[in-house]
PDB file of C-alpha atoms and ligand atoms in Angstrom:
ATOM      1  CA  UNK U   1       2.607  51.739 -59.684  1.00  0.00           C
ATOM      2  CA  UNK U   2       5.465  50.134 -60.122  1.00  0.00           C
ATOM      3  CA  UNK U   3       8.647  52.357 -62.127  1.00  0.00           C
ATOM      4  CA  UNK U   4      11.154  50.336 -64.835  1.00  0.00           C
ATOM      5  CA  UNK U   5      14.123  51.606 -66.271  1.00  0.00           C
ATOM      6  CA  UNK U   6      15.350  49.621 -69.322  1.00  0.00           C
ATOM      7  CA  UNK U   7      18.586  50.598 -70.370  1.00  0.00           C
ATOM      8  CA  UNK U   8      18.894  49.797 -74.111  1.00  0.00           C
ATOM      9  CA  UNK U   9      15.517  50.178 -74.792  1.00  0.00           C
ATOM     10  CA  UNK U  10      15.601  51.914 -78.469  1.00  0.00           C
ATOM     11  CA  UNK U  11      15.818  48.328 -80.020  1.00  0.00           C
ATOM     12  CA  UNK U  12      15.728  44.911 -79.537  1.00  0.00           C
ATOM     13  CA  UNK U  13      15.551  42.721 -76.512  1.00  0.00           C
ATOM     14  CA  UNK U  14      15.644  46.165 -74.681  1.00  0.00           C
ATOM     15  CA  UNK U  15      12.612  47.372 -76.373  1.00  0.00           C
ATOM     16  CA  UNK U  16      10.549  44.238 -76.193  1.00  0.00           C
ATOM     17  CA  UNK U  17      11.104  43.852 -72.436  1.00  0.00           C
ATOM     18  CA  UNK U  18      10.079  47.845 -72.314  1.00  0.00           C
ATOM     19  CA  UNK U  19       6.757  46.904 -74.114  1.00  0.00           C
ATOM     20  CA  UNK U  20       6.115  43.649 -71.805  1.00  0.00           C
ATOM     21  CA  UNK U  21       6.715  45.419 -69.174  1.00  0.00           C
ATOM     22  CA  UNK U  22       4.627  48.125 -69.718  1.00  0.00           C
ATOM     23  CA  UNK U  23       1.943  45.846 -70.841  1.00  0.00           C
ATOM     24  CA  UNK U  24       1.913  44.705 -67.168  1.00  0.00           C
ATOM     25  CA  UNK U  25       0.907  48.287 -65.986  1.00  0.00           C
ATOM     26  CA  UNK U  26       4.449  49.030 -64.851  1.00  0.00           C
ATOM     27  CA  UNK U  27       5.439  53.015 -65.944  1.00  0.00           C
ATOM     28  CA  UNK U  28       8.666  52.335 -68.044  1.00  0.00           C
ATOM     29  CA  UNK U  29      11.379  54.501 -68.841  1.00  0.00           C
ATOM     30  CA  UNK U  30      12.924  54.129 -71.669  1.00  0.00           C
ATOM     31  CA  UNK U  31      16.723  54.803 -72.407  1.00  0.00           C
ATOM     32  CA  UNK U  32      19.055  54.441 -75.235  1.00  0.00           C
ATOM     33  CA  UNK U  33      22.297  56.237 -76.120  1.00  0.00           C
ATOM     34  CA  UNK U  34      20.419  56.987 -79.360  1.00  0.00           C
ATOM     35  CA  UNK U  35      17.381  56.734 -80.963  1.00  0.00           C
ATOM     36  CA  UNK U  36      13.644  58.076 -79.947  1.00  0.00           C
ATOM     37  CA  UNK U  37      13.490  57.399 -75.974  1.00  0.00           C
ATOM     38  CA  UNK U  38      12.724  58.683 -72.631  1.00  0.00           C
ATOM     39  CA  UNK U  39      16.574  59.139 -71.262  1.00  0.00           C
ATOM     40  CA  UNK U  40      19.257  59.531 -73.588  1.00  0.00           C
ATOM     41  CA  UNK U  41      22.139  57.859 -71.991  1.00  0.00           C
ATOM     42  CA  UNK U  42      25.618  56.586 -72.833  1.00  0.00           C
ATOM     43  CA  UNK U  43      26.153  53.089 -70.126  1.00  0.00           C
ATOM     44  CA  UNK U  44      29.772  54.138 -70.572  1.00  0.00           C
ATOM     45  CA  UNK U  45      30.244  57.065 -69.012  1.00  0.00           C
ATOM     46  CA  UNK U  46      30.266  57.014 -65.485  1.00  0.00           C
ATOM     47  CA  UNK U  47      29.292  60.201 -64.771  1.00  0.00           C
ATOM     48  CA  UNK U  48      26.132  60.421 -66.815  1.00  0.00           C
ATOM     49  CA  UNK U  49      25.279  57.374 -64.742  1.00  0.00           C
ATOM     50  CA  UNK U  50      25.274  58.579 -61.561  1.00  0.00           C
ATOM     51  CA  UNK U  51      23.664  62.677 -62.938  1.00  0.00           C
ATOM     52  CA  UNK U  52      20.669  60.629 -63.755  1.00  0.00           C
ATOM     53  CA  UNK U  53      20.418  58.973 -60.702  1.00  0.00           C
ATOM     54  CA  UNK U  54      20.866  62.132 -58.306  1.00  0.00           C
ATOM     55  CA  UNK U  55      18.300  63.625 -60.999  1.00  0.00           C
ATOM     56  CA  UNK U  56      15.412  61.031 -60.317  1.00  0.00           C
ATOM     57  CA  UNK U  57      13.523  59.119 -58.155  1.00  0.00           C
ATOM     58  CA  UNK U  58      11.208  56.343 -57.572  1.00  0.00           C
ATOM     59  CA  UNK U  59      13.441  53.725 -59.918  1.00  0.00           C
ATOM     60  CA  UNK U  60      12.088  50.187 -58.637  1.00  0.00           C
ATOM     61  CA  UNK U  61      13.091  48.179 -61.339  1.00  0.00           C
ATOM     62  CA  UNK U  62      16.789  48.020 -63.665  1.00  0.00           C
ATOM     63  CA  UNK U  63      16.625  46.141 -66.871  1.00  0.00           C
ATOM     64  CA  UNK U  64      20.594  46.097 -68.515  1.00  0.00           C
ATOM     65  CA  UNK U  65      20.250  45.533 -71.685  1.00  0.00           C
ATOM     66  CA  UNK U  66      22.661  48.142 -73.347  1.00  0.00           C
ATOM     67  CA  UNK U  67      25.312  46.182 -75.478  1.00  0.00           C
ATOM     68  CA  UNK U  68      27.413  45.814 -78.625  1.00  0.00           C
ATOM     69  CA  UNK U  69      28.780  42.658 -80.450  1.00  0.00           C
ATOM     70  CA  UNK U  70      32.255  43.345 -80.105  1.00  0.00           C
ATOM     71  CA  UNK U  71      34.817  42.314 -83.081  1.00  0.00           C
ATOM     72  CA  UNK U  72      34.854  39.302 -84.600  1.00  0.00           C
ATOM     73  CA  UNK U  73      37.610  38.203 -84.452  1.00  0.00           C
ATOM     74  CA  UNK U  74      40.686  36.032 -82.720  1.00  0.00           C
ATOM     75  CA  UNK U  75      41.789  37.670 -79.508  1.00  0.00           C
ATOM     76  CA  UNK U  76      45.533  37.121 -81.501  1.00  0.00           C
ATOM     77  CA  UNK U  77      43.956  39.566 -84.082  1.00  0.00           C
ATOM     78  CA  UNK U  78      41.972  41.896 -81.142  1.00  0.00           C
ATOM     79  CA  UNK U  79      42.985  45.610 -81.689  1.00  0.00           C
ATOM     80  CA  UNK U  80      43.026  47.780 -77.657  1.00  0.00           C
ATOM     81  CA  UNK U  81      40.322  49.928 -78.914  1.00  0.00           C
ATOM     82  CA  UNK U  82      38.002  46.698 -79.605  1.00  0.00           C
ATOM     83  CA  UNK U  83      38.554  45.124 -76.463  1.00  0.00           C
ATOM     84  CA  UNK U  84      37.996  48.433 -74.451  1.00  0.00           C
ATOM     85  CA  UNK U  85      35.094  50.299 -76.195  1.00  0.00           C
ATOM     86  CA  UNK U  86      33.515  46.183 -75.533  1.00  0.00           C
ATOM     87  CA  UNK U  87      34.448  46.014 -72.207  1.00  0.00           C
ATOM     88  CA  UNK U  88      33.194  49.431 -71.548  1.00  0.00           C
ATOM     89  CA  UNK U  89      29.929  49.360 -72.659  1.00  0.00           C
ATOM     90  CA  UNK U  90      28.699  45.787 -71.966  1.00  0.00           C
ATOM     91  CA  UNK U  91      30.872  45.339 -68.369  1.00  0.00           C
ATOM     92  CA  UNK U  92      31.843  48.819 -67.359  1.00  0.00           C
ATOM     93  CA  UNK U  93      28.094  50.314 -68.085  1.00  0.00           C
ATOM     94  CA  UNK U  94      26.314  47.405 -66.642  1.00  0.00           C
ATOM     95  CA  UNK U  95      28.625  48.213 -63.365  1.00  0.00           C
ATOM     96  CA  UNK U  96      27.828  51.704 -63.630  1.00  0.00           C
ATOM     97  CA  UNK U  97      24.075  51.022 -63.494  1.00  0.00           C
ATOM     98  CA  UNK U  98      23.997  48.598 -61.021  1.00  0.00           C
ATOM     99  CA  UNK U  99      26.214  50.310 -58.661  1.00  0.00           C
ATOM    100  CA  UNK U 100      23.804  53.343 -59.331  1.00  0.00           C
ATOM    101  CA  UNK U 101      20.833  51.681 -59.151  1.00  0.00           C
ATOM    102  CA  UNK U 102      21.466  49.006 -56.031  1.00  0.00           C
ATOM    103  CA  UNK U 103      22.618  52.157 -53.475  1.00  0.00           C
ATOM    104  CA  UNK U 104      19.163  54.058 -54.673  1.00  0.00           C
ATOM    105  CA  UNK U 105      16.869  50.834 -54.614  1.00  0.00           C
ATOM    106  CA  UNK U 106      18.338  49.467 -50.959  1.00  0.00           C
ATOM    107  CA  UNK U 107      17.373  53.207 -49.561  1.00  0.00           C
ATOM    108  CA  UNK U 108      14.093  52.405 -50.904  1.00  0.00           C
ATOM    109  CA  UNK U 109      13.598  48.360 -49.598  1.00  0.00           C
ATOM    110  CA  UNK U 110      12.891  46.805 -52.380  1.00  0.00           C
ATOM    111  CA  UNK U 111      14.319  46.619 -56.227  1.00  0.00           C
ATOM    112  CA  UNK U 112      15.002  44.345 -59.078  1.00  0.00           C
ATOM    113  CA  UNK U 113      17.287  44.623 -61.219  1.00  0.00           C
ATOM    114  CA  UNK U 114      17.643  42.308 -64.663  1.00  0.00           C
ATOM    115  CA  UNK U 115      21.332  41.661 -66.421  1.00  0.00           C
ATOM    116  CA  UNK U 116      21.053  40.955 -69.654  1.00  0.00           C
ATOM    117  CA  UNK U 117      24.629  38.545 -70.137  1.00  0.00           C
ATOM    118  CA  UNK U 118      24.996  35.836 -72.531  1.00  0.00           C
ATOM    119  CA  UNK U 119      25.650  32.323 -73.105  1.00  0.00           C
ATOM    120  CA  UNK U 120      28.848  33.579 -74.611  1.00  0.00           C
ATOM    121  CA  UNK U 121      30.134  34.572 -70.748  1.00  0.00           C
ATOM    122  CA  UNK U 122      29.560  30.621 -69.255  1.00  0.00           C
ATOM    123  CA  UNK U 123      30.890  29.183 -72.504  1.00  0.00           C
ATOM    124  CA  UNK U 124      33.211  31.234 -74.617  1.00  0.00           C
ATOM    125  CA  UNK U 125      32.374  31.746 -77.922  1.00  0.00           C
ATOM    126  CA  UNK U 126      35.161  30.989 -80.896  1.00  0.00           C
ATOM    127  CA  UNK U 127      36.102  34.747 -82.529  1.00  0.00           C
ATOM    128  CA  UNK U 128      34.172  36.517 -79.921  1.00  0.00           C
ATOM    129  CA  UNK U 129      36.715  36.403 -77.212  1.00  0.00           C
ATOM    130  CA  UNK U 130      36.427  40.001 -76.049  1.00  0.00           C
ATOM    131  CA  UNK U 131      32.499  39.905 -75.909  1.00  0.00           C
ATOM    132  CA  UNK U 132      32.645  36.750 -74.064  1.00  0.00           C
ATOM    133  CA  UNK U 133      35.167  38.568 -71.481  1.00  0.00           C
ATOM    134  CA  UNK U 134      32.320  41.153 -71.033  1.00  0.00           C
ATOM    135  CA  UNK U 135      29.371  38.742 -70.265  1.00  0.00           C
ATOM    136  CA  UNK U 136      31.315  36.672 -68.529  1.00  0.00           C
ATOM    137  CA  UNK U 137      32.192  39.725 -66.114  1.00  0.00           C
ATOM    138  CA  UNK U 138      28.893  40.699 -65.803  1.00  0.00           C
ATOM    139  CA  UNK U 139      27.827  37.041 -64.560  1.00  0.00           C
ATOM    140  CA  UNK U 140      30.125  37.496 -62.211  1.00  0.00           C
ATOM    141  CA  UNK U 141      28.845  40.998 -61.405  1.00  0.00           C
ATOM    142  CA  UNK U 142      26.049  39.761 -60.447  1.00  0.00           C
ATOM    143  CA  UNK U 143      26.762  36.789 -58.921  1.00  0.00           C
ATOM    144  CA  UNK U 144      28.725  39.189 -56.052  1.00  0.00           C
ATOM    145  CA  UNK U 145      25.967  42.000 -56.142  1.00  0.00           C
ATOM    146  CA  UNK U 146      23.188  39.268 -55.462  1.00  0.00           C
ATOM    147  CA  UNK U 147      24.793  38.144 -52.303  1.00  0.00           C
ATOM    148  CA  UNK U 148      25.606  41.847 -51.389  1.00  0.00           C
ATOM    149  CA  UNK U 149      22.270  42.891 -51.782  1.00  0.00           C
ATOM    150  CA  UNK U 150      20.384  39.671 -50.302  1.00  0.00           C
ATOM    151  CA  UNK U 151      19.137  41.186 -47.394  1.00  0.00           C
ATOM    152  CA  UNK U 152      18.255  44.589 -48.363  1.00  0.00           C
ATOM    153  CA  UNK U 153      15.606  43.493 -50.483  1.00  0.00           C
ATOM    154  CA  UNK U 154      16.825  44.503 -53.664  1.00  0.00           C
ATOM    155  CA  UNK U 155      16.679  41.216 -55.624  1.00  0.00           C
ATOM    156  CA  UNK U 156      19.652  41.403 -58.520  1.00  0.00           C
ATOM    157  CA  UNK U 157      19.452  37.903 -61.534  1.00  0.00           C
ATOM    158  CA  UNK U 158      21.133  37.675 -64.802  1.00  0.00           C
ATOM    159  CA  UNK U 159      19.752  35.638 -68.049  1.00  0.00           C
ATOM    160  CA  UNK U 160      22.049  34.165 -70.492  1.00  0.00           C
ATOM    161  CA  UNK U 161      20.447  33.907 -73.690  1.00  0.00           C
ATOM    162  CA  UNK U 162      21.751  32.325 -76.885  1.00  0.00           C
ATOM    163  CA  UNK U 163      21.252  33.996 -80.087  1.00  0.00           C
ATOM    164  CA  UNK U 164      18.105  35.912 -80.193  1.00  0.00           C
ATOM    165  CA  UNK U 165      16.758  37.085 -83.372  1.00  0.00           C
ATOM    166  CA  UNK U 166      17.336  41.046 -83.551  1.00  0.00           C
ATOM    167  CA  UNK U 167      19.591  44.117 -85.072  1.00  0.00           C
ATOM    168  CA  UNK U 168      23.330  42.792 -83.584  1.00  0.00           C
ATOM    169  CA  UNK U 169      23.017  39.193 -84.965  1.00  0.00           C
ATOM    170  CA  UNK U 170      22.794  40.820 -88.271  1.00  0.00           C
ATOM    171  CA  UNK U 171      26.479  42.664 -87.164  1.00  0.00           C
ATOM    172  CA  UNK U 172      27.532  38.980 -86.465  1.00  0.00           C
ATOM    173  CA  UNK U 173      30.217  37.335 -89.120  1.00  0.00           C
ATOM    174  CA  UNK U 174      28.252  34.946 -91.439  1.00  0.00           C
ATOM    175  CA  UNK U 175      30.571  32.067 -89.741  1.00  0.00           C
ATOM    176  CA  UNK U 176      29.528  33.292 -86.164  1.00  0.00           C
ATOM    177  CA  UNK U 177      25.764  33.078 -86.726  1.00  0.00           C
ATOM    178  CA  UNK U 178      26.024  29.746 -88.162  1.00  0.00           C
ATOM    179  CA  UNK U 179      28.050  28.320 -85.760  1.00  0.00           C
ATOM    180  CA  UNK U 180      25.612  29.829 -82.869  1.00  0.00           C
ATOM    181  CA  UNK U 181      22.734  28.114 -85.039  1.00  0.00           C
ATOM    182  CA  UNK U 182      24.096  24.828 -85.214  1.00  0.00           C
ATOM    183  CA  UNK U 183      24.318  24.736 -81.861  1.00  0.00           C
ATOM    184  CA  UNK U 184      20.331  24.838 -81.135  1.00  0.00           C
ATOM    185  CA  UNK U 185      18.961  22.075 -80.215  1.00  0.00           C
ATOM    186  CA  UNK U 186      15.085  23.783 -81.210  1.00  0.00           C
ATOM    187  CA  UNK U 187      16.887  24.534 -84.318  1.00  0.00           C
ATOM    188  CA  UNK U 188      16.347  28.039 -84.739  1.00  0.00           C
ATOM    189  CA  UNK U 189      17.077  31.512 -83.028  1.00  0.00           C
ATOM    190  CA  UNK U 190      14.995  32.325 -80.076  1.00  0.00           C
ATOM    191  CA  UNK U 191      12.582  35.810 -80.853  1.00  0.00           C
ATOM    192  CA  UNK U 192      12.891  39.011 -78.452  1.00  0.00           C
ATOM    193  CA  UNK U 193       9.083  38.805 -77.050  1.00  0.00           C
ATOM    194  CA  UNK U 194      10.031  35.010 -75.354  1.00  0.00           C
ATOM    195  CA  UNK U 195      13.020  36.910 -73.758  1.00  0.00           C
ATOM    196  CA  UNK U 196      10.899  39.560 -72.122  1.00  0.00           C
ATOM    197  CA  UNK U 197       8.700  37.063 -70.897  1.00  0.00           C
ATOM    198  CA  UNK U 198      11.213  35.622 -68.452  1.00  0.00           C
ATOM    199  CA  UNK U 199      12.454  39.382 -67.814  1.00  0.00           C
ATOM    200  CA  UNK U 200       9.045  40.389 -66.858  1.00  0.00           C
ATOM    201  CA  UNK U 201       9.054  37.223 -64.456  1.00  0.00           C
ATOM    202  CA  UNK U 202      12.438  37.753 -62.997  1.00  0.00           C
ATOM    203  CA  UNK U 203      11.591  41.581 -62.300  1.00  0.00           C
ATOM    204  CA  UNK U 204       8.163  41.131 -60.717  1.00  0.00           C
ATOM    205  CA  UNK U 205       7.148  40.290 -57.020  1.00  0.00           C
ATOM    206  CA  UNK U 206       6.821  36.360 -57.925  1.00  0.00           C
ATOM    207  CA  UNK U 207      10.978  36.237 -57.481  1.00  0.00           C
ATOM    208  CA  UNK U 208      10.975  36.484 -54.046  1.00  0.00           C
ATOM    209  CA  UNK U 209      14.310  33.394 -53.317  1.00  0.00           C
ATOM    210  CA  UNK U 210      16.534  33.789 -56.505  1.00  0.00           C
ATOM    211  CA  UNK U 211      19.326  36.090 -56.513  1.00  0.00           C
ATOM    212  CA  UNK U 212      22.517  36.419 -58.272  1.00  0.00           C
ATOM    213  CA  UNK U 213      21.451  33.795 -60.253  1.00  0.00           C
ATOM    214  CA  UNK U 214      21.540  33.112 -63.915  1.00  0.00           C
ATOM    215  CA  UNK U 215      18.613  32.082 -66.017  1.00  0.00           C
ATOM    216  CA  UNK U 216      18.994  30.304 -69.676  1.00  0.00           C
ATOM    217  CA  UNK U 217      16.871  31.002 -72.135  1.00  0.00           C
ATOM    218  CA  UNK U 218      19.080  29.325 -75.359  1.00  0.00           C
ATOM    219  CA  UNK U 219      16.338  26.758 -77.007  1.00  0.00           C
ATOM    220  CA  UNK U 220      17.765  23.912 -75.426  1.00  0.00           C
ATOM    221  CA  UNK U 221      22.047  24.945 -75.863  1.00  0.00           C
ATOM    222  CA  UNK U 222      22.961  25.417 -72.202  1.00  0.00           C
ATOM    223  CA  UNK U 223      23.760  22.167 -70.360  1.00  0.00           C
ATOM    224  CA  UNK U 224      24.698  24.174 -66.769  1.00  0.00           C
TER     225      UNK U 224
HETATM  226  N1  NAD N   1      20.693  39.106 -79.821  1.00  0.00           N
HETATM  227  C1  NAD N   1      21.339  38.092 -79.268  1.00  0.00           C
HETATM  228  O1  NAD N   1      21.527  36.998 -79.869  1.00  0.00           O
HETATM  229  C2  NAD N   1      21.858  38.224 -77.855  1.00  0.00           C
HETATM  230  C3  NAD N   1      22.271  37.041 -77.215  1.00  0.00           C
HETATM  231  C4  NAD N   1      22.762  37.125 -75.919  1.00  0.00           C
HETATM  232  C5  NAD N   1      22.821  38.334 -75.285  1.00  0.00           C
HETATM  233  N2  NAD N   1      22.424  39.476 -75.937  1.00  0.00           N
HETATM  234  C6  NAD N   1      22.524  40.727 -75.214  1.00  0.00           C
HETATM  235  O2  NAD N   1      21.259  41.326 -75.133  1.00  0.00           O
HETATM  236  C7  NAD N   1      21.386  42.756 -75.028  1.00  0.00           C
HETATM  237  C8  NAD N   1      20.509  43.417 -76.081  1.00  0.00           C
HETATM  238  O3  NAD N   1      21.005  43.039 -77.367  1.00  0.00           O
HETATM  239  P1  NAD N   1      20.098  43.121 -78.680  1.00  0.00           P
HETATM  240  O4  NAD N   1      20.224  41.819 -79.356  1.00  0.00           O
HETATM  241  O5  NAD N   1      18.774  43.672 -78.335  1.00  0.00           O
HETATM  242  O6  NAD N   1      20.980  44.148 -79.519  1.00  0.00           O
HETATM  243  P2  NAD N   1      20.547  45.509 -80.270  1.00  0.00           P
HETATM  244  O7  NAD N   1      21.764  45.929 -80.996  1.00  0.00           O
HETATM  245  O8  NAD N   1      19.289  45.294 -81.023  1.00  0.00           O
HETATM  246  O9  NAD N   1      20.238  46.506 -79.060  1.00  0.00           O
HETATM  247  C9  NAD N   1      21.260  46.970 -78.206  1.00  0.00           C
HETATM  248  C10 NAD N   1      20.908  48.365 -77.760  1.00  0.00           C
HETATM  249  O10 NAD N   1      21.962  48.840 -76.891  1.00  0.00           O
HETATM  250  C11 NAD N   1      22.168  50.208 -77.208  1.00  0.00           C
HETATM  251  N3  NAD N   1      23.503  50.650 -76.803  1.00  0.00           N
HETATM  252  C12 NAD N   1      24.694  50.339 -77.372  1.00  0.00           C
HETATM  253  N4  NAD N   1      25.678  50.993 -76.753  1.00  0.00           N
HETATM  254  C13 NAD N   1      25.113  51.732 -75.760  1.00  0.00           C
HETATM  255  C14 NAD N   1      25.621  52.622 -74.792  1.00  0.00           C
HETATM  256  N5  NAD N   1      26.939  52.895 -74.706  1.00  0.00           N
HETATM  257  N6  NAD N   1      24.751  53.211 -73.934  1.00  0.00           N
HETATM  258  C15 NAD N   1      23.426  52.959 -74.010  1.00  0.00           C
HETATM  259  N7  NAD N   1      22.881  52.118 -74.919  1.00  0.00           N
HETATM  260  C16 NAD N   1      23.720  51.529 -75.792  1.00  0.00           C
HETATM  261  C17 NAD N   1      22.003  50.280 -78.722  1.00  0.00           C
HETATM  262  O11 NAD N   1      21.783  51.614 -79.159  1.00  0.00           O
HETATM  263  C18 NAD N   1      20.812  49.356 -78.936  1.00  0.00           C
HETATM  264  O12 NAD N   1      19.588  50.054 -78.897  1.00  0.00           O
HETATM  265  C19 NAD N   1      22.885  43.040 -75.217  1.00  0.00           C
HETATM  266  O13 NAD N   1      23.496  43.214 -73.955  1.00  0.00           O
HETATM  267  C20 NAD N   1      23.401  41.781 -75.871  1.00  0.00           C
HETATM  268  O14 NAD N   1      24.770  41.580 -75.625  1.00  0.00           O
HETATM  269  C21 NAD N   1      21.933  39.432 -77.209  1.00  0.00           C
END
């Protein structure tokens, strides 16, 4: 049996790929910096990150779906402290994780592991400059790590989605939402379950020729 580790998993997209997955038979672990989980964990800290790792084994598959929104607001108008606790959590933890997870996965011969970016990193979003800055970085995370990791048999992807119906749309700026809304083509947000649908693909044996790749899932927004 197969062993997941969703990072993120108290809520939201992280807790409705946790569910798929599990659903598939696959033992999940589920971890959160708060909230009732398996591993409490804070992405951001470094050395947390790699306690857990030298604490466990038998990790085949890394779901990243820890995050925050960021501020809303123009990088002008961008305080230090919003740009690094963003940057920390969304680029720094995802880095953390995969660095982690990739050296214990390649001793092993075989991993996935599942980014959870955003549309926001290809395009950059209006008043979210410093959230874009994250997902953008971890596209580009990935995008190294999958060549990296290509022959090892640890299998690393990315999925961009646009806005997704859960808890941090609701800490969006009225303005932001319906900007991201008008933007739909399908004309309305996408719903956490379809997300963990294409997770539960890109984590399974059936990838077997896709790495460091990035996967839309924005109801018809992304044109590349
Ligand atoms: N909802 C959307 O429209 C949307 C769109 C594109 C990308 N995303 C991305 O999807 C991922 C999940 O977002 P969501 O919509 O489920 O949001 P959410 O707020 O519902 O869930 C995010 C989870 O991350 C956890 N988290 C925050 N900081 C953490 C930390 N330092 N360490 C560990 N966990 C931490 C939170 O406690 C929460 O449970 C995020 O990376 C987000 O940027 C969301």
């Amino acid at each position: 049996m197969r062993t997941a580790l969703i990072i993120g998993a108290g809520k939201g997209l992280g807790l409705a790929i946790a569910e798929r997955l599990a659903a598939d038979g696959i033992r999940v672990i589920r971890s959160d910096i708060a909230g009732n989980v398996d591993v409490t964990l804070d992405v951001s800290k470094s050395a947390d990150v790699e306690t857990f790792f030298a604490s466990t084994s038998g990790v085949d598959i890394l779901v990243n779906s820890a995050g925050i929104a960021g501020p809303s607001s123009a990088v002008t108008e961008t305080s230090d402290a919003e740009w690094h606790r963003t940057i920390e959590v969304n680029l720094n933890g995802t880095f953390y994780m995969c660095r982690a997870a990739a050296r214990h996965m390649a001793a092993r011969g075989w991993g996935r592991i599942a980014n959870i970016a955003s549309i926001a990193g290809k395009e950059g979003n209006p008043m979210q400059g410093t959230y874009s800055a994250s997902k953008a970085g971890v596209i580009g995370l990935t995008k190294s790590m999958g060549k990296e990791m290509a022959a090892t048999g640890v299998i690393i992807n990315a999925i961009a989605p646009g806005l997704i119906d859960t808890e941090m749309v609701s800490h969006m700026s009225e303005a932001n939402r319906a900007r991201s809304l008008g933007k739909i083509p399908m004309g309305r947000m996408g719903q956490s379950p379809e997300v963990a649908e294409l997770v539960a693909w890109l984590v399974s044996d059936k990838v077997t020729f896709s790495t460091g790749a990035v996967y839309d899932i924005s109801g018809g927004r992304a044109t590349y």
